[in-house]
Short mmCIF file of C-alpha atoms in Angstrom, two decimals:
data_model
loop_
_atom_site.label_atom_id
_atom_site.label_comp_id
_atom_site.label_asym_id
_atom_site.label_seq_id
_atom_site.Cartn_x
_atom_site.Cartn_y
_atom_site.Cartn_z
CA MET X 1 133.14 71.88 72.35
CA GLY X 2 131.32 68.56 72.28
CA ARG X 3 128.04 67.78 70.63
CA PRO X 4 124.85 69.27 72.17
CA THR X 5 121.66 67.29 72.27
CA LEU X 6 118.38 68.36 70.81
CA GLY X 7 115.54 66.88 72.67
CA ASP X 8 112.34 66.55 74.51
CA PRO X 9 110.96 69.72 76.13
CA PRO X 10 111.54 70.24 79.84
CA ALA X 11 108.49 69.60 81.96
CA ALA X 12 106.86 72.85 83.08
CA GLY X 13 103.80 72.44 85.25
CA THR X 14 102.34 69.45 83.39
CA GLU X 15 104.36 66.99 81.39
CA PRO X 16 103.92 67.55 77.62
CA PRO X 17 103.63 64.60 75.20
CA LEU X 18 106.93 63.28 73.90
CA PRO X 19 107.84 64.89 70.54
CA ARG X 20 108.92 63.00 67.46
CA PRO X 21 112.71 62.49 67.50
CA ARG X 22 114.76 64.79 65.33
CA ARG X 23 116.81 63.63 62.37
CA ARG X 24 120.38 62.59 63.08
CA ARG X 25 123.07 64.97 61.97
CA GLY X 26 126.46 63.43 61.05
CA ARG X 27 127.64 59.95 60.35
CA LYS X 28 128.20 58.89 63.93
CA ALA X 29 125.40 57.65 66.12
CA ALA X 30 123.84 60.46 68.09
CA VAL X 31 124.34 60.52 71.86
CA LEU X 32 121.29 60.64 74.11
CA LEU X 33 121.68 63.01 77.01
CA THR X 34 119.36 63.94 79.84
CA ALA X 35 119.65 67.25 81.67
CA VAL X 36 117.59 68.33 84.59
CA ALA X 37 117.37 72.04 85.32
CA LEU X 38 115.70 73.39 88.41
CA THR X 39 114.81 77.01 87.86
CA GLY X 40 111.94 79.26 88.71
CA GLY X 41 110.68 76.64 91.14
CA ALA X 42 110.07 74.05 88.34
CA ALA X 43 111.99 70.85 87.59
CA VAL X 44 112.73 70.51 83.86
CA THR X 45 113.91 67.39 82.00
CA VAL X 46 115.42 67.64 78.51
CA THR X 47 116.61 64.79 76.27
CA GLY X 48 117.75 64.71 72.66
CA THR X 49 120.61 64.88 70.21
CA GLY X 50 122.51 67.65 68.45
CA LEU X 51 125.74 68.87 66.88
CA LEU X 52 128.20 71.51 68.06
CA GLU X 53 131.86 71.25 66.98
CA GLY X 54 134.61 72.72 69.12
CA GLY X 55 136.63 75.76 68.09
CA GLY X 56 135.37 78.88 66.37
CA ALA X 57 131.79 79.80 65.61
CA GLU X 58 129.02 77.24 65.74
CA PRO X 59 128.58 75.53 62.35
CA ALA X 60 125.22 75.25 60.60
CA ALA X 61 123.18 72.13 61.26
CA ALA X 62 122.93 69.62 58.46
CA ALA X 63 119.15 69.98 58.16
CA LEU X 64 116.44 72.40 59.18
CA PRO X 65 114.35 71.56 62.25
CA PRO X 66 110.89 70.04 61.68
CA ALA X 67 109.10 73.12 63.06
CA THR X 68 109.95 76.64 64.22
CA ALA X 69 108.78 79.32 66.67
CA ARG X 70 109.60 82.97 67.30
CA ILE X 71 111.53 84.50 70.19
CA SER X 72 109.09 86.88 71.89
CA ARG X 73 109.55 89.79 74.26
CA GLN X 74 106.80 89.75 76.86
CA THR X 75 105.80 89.70 80.52
CA LEU X 76 105.86 86.14 81.84
CA ASP X 77 103.62 85.19 84.79
CA ASP X 78 103.89 81.99 86.81
CA THR X 79 100.24 81.55 87.78
CA ARG X 80 98.08 78.90 89.40
CA ASP X 81 94.28 78.65 89.45
CA VAL X 82 92.60 77.29 92.59
CA ASP X 83 89.00 76.92 93.73
CA GLY X 84 87.58 79.46 96.16
CA GLU X 85 84.30 80.17 97.91
CA LEU X 86 82.70 83.60 97.80
CA GLY X 87 80.97 84.46 101.06
CA TYR X 88 81.52 86.47 104.22
CA GLY X 89 84.49 84.55 105.58
CA PRO X 90 84.82 82.57 108.82
CA ALA X 91 82.26 83.10 111.56
CA THR X 92 82.96 84.06 115.17
CA THR X 93 80.76 82.83 118.02
CA ALA X 94 79.56 85.32 120.61
CA VAL X 95 79.10 83.63 123.99
CA SER X 96 77.26 85.03 126.97
CA ARG X 97 79.42 86.36 129.81
CA LYS X 98 76.46 87.08 132.11
CA PRO X 99 73.67 84.92 133.56
CA GLY X 100 70.08 85.84 132.79
CA THR X 101 67.41 85.47 130.12
CA ILE X 102 67.82 86.25 126.43
CA THR X 103 65.19 88.91 125.79
CA TRP X 104 66.09 90.04 122.26
CA LEU X 105 68.09 88.76 119.28
CA PRO X 106 68.71 90.28 115.85
CA ALA X 107 67.53 88.53 112.70
CA GLY X 108 69.87 86.28 110.77
CA GLY X 109 71.72 88.34 108.17
CA ALA X 110 71.24 91.58 110.13
CA ARG X 111 74.04 94.14 110.10
CA VAL X 112 75.15 95.50 113.49
CA THR X 113 77.37 98.57 113.78
CA ARG X 114 79.30 100.33 116.53
CA GLY X 115 77.27 101.17 119.61
CA ARG X 116 74.25 99.04 118.63
CA SER X 117 72.90 96.05 120.55
CA LEU X 118 74.23 92.66 119.48
CA TYR X 119 71.63 91.01 121.74
CA ARG X 120 69.91 91.69 125.08
CA VAL X 121 70.04 89.85 128.42
CA ASP X 122 67.36 90.73 131.00
CA ASN X 123 66.43 93.53 128.59
CA ASP X 124 69.85 95.19 129.00
CA PRO X 125 71.91 95.59 125.80
CA VAL X 126 75.12 93.77 125.04
CA VAL X 127 76.79 96.41 122.87
CA LEU X 128 79.07 95.98 119.84
CA MET X 129 82.22 98.08 119.81
CA TYR X 130 85.22 97.97 117.50
CA GLY X 131 88.56 96.66 118.70
CA SER X 132 91.06 93.85 118.26
CA THR X 133 91.41 92.91 121.96
CA PRO X 134 88.55 90.77 123.30
CA ALA X 135 86.71 91.95 126.39
CA TYR X 136 87.98 89.87 129.30
CA ARG X 137 87.52 91.88 132.51
CA ASP X 138 85.60 94.69 134.20
CA LEU X 139 86.81 98.14 133.13
CA ARG X 140 86.99 100.67 135.97
CA ILE X 141 89.11 103.57 137.27
CA GLY X 142 92.81 102.62 137.48
CA VAL X 143 92.68 99.81 134.91
CA GLU X 144 95.19 100.05 132.05
CA GLY X 145 95.51 98.23 128.74
CA ARG X 146 94.58 98.06 125.07
CA ASP X 147 90.99 97.17 125.92
CA VAL X 148 90.70 100.47 127.78
CA GLU X 149 92.02 102.34 124.75
CA SER X 150 89.52 100.54 122.51
CA LEU X 151 86.64 101.48 124.82
CA GLU X 152 87.70 105.14 124.93
CA ARG X 153 88.13 105.28 121.15
CA ASN X 154 84.61 103.92 120.70
CA LEU X 155 83.15 106.37 123.19
CA ARG X 156 84.81 109.22 121.30
CA LYS X 157 83.40 107.94 117.99
CA LEU X 158 79.94 107.74 119.59
CA GLY X 159 80.12 111.41 120.52
CA TYR X 160 81.30 111.35 124.15
CA ASP X 161 84.22 113.54 125.27
CA GLY X 162 85.99 115.07 128.27
CA PHE X 163 88.67 112.34 128.47
CA THR X 164 91.96 111.44 126.76
CA VAL X 165 92.05 108.42 124.48
CA ASP X 166 94.90 106.37 125.95
CA ASP X 167 95.34 103.07 127.76
CA THR X 168 94.35 104.38 131.22
CA TYR X 169 90.80 104.30 132.62
CA SER X 170 90.63 107.65 134.41
CA ALA X 171 87.94 109.45 136.37
CA ALA X 172 87.16 111.39 133.20
CA THR X 173 86.66 108.09 131.37
CA ALA X 174 84.26 106.98 134.10
CA GLU X 175 82.26 110.20 133.69
CA ALA X 176 81.89 109.54 129.95
CA VAL X 177 80.91 105.93 130.65
CA MET X 178 78.15 107.07 133.02
CA ASP X 179 76.78 109.37 130.31
CA TRP X 180 76.82 106.45 127.86
CA GLN X 181 75.17 104.12 130.40
CA GLY X 182 72.40 106.63 131.01
CA ASP X 183 71.73 106.94 127.28
CA ARG X 184 71.45 103.14 126.96
CA GLY X 185 69.15 102.72 129.96
CA LEU X 186 71.82 101.10 132.14
CA ASP X 187 72.71 101.77 135.76
CA GLN X 188 75.18 104.67 135.81
CA THR X 189 78.00 103.00 137.73
CA GLY X 190 80.97 104.23 135.69
CA VAL X 191 82.12 100.62 135.45
CA VAL X 192 81.84 98.59 132.23
CA GLU X 193 81.26 95.10 133.60
CA LEU X 194 82.45 92.00 131.75
CA GLY X 195 79.80 90.93 129.28
CA ARG X 196 78.41 94.40 128.56
CA VAL X 197 80.58 94.98 125.48
CA VAL X 198 81.66 92.71 122.61
CA PHE X 199 84.70 93.90 120.62
CA ALA X 200 84.91 93.01 116.91
CA ASP X 201 87.14 94.25 114.11
CA GLY X 202 84.29 96.28 112.61
CA ALA X 203 80.61 96.08 111.73
CA VAL X 204 79.30 92.50 111.78
CA ARG X 205 76.71 90.44 109.94
CA VAL X 206 74.70 87.97 112.01
CA GLU X 207 75.37 84.52 110.58
CA THR X 208 73.38 82.14 112.80
CA LEU X 209 71.42 82.30 116.04
CA GLU X 210 72.51 79.81 118.70
CA ALA X 211 69.83 80.76 121.23
CA GLN X 212 66.20 81.88 121.30
CA ALA X 213 64.50 84.80 122.98
CA GLY X 214 63.13 83.67 126.32
CA GLN X 215 65.80 81.05 126.92
CA PRO X 216 68.05 81.27 129.98
CA THR X 217 71.72 81.87 129.38
CA ALA X 218 74.89 81.62 131.43
CA PRO X 219 78.58 82.43 131.04
CA GLY X 220 80.08 80.40 128.20
CA ARG X 221 76.82 79.62 126.38
CA PRO X 222 76.77 80.47 122.66
CA VAL X 223 74.30 83.18 121.70
CA LEU X 224 74.97 83.81 118.01
CA SER X 225 77.71 83.76 115.39
CA TYR X 226 78.75 86.65 113.20
CA THR X 227 81.00 87.46 110.24
CA GLY X 228 82.30 90.60 108.61
CA THR X 229 79.96 92.57 106.36
CA GLU X 230 82.11 92.58 103.19
CA LYS X 231 82.20 89.73 100.70
CA VAL X 232 85.49 87.82 100.75
CA VAL X 233 86.82 84.70 99.08
CA THR X 234 88.05 81.75 101.14
CA VAL X 235 90.70 79.54 99.52
CA ARG X 236 92.22 76.28 100.75
CA LEU X 237 95.77 75.56 99.57
CA ASP X 238 98.36 72.86 100.11
CA ALA X 239 101.05 73.76 102.64
CA GLU X 240 103.75 73.86 99.95
CA ASP X 241 101.86 76.66 98.17
CA GLN X 242 102.63 79.15 100.91
CA ARG X 243 104.88 81.15 98.56
CA MET X 244 101.81 82.08 96.52
CA ALA X 245 99.46 82.87 99.40
CA ALA X 246 101.59 85.38 101.27
CA LYS X 247 99.68 88.15 103.04
CA GLY X 248 99.30 91.08 100.67
CA ALA X 249 99.64 88.97 97.51
CA LYS X 250 97.52 90.18 94.60
CA VAL X 251 95.14 87.77 92.86
CA THR X 252 92.43 87.73 90.21
CA VAL X 253 88.98 86.36 91.08
CA THR X 254 86.75 84.97 88.31
CA LEU X 255 83.04 84.96 89.22
CA PRO X 256 80.48 82.34 88.13
CA ASP X 257 79.17 84.65 85.37
CA GLY X 258 82.66 85.17 83.95
CA GLY X 259 83.17 88.59 85.51
CA ARG X 260 86.51 89.36 87.11
CA SER X 261 87.72 91.33 90.08
CA SER X 262 91.14 92.05 91.49
CA GLY X 263 91.78 90.84 95.02
CA ARG X 264 94.37 90.83 97.79
CA VAL X 265 95.22 88.20 100.41
CA THR X 266 94.40 89.68 103.81
CA GLU X 267 94.84 86.69 106.11
CA VAL X 268 96.61 83.34 105.94
CA ALA X 269 96.06 80.66 108.58
CA THR X 270 97.23 77.07 108.98
CA VAL X 271 94.41 74.54 109.36
CA ILE X 272 94.54 70.82 110.16
CA GLU X 273 92.15 68.60 108.22
CA PRO X 274 91.43 64.99 109.16
CA GLY X 275 92.82 62.41 106.74
CA ASP X 276 90.72 60.02 104.69
CA GLY X 277 90.13 56.94 106.83
CA PRO X 278 90.60 56.17 110.53
CA ASP X 279 94.35 55.52 110.23
CA ALA X 280 95.16 58.36 107.82
CA GLU X 281 97.47 61.14 108.92
CA PRO X 282 95.86 64.59 109.27
CA LEU X 283 96.56 67.07 106.48
CA THR X 284 98.13 70.46 107.08
CA ARG X 285 96.69 73.06 104.74
CA LEU X 286 96.53 76.83 104.37
CA GLU X 287 93.35 78.88 104.48
CA ALA X 288 93.64 82.27 102.80
CA LEU X 289 91.10 85.10 102.87
CA VAL X 290 90.97 87.29 99.78
CA ALA X 291 89.42 90.76 99.89
CA LEU X 292 87.98 92.05 96.62
CA THR X 293 89.71 95.27 95.59
CA GLY X 294 87.91 96.05 92.33
CA GLY X 295 86.01 99.00 93.80
CA LYS X 296 82.32 99.74 93.18
CA ALA X 297 82.19 97.66 90.03
CA ALA X 298 83.47 94.60 91.91
CA ARG X 299 81.03 95.09 94.79
CA ALA X 300 78.14 95.40 92.34
CA ALA X 301 79.27 92.25 90.52
CA VAL X 302 79.49 90.11 93.67
CA ALA X 303 76.26 91.47 95.15
CA ARG X 304 74.34 89.04 92.92
CA PHE X 305 75.99 86.07 94.65
CA ASP X 306 75.63 84.97 98.27
CA GLN X 307 77.57 81.73 98.51
CA ALA X 308 79.26 80.86 95.21
CA ALA X 309 82.21 78.89 93.85
CA VAL X 310 84.83 81.08 92.15
CA ASP X 311 88.24 80.66 90.54
CA VAL X 312 91.23 82.43 92.11
CA THR X 313 94.38 83.03 90.09
CA PHE X 314 97.56 83.42 92.13
CA THR X 315 100.71 84.84 90.56
CA ALA X 316 103.75 83.24 92.18
CA ALA X 317 106.34 85.11 90.09
CA ARG X 318 106.48 87.66 87.27
CA ARG X 319 109.20 88.66 84.81
CA GLU X 320 108.54 91.81 82.81
CA ASP X 321 109.95 92.62 79.37
CA VAL X 322 111.96 89.41 78.91
CA LEU X 323 112.76 87.21 75.92
CA THR X 324 110.83 83.91 75.88
CA VAL X 325 110.60 80.80 73.72
CA PRO X 326 108.42 77.69 73.94
CA VAL X 327 109.87 75.26 76.47
CA ALA X 328 110.18 72.73 73.66
CA ALA X 329 112.76 74.97 71.95
CA LEU X 330 115.37 74.28 74.63
CA VAL X 331 118.26 72.01 73.66
CA ALA X 332 120.38 70.25 76.29
CA LEU X 333 124.09 70.78 75.55
CA ARG X 334 126.60 68.00 76.14
CA GLU X 335 128.92 70.33 77.99
CA GLY X 336 126.06 71.36 80.26
CA GLY X 337 123.32 73.93 80.25
CA PHE X 338 120.84 74.75 77.53
CA GLY X 339 120.78 76.30 74.10
CA VAL X 340 118.38 77.12 71.27
CA GLU X 341 118.71 76.27 67.59
CA VAL X 342 118.51 79.59 65.76
CA VAL X 343 117.21 79.31 62.19
CA GLU X 344 118.62 81.80 59.66
CA GLY X 345 117.55 81.31 56.09
CA GLY X 346 118.45 77.79 55.03
CA SER X 347 120.82 77.07 57.92
CA THR X 348 120.81 76.88 61.69
CA ARG X 349 123.22 77.48 64.55
CA TYR X 350 123.15 76.73 68.26
CA VAL X 351 123.25 79.55 70.83
CA PRO X 352 123.79 78.81 74.56
CA VAL X 353 121.18 80.42 76.80
CA GLU X 354 120.51 81.07 80.46
CA THR X 355 117.01 80.10 81.53
CA GLY X 356 114.81 82.00 83.96
CA LEU X 357 111.13 81.66 84.77
CA PHE X 358 109.11 78.76 83.34
CA ALA X 359 105.40 79.51 82.96
CA GLY X 360 102.54 78.74 80.62
CA GLY X 361 104.60 76.50 78.35
CA ARG X 362 107.24 79.20 77.76
CA VAL X 363 110.59 79.94 79.35
CA GLU X 364 112.55 83.11 79.92
CA ILE X 365 115.94 83.07 78.13
CA SER X 366 118.96 85.33 77.79
CA GLY X 367 122.11 84.95 75.71
CA ALA X 368 124.49 86.77 73.40
CA GLY X 369 122.99 87.76 70.07
CA LEU X 370 119.39 86.86 70.89
CA ALA X 371 116.58 89.25 69.97
CA ALA X 372 112.81 89.27 69.71
CA GLY X 373 111.55 88.02 66.35
CA MET X 374 114.37 85.55 65.74
CA THR X 375 113.32 82.02 64.67
CA VAL X 376 114.22 78.93 66.69
CA GLY X 377 113.68 75.25 66.05
CA VAL X 378 111.12 73.16 67.92
CA PRO X 379 109.91 69.56 67.58
CA ARG X 380 106.90 69.08 65.38
#
């Protein structure tokens, strides 16, 4: 074999300060090598000098390294902290689909549930129901679709029966609708006209009022905006961070008072932000919504905050039960790859290693004869 090089630590996340050069070993001038390893998503640069003769076992180095560290067995997490905002998430605007006069509006911050009035036009209720398909047409006998199924499911939840919950608006569905209309003080037509129902994913919280009672309204005019009722965290990320913000990814949320809650990414959307200056290119970013999953304790902790800045820790990768050393312990070998300088008593030897995940200033390693607790050389 040729000579390895001992050297500067690979960069992992942020570039560390350059270490003091090691002592030369041997009479010949040491050779400066630079190796770049791309592993675990991080680019690593190593420079330095070293000694490794060919043939047989590696000989002891001529002098001990200036400092040492232990090989550890641990779980290694590649994490990143980003800023987030605790609130109720993005708001949706409810627009009028019918002409008339606004006769009633809920208060800002009010919670509206299934079957309740979201607002009133000409004193008739516009009713909230749960469903993922927006209302976009009159619902009557013979109509088919997911909006029909959502209506029937809501009617069943509200206590009406005599029909099958499917995607077909039948005569039995019309009978149940007439019963519902009578209970809400509406004309019993058996037809749910466009604008009578607003579908949302669940219960809503009124965010802002866009109209006032007594004002005229018309199709397309905003009436109010609403959000979900559960606290969520909104996070903006750079587009290249998509690997961390995948839907379903688990995170840790740190609250302003230092409390913590587990969380899970529920939605990821691409947003375009204007650039700085009139000629700047727009920026493509990711907006992730994080639901808090810490249970009752988490809900009690966040209840004290309305709008608040929080820290969100994403874990991009994890390696469990692996051997790790400080990144600075890596030595670039002349023949390629990396090694570590194992210290045994008053002598040292070089052991080639395979590198894995880089995180938190440490690196995952594997190689013949390596074990937790062994001592390796590092720059001072």
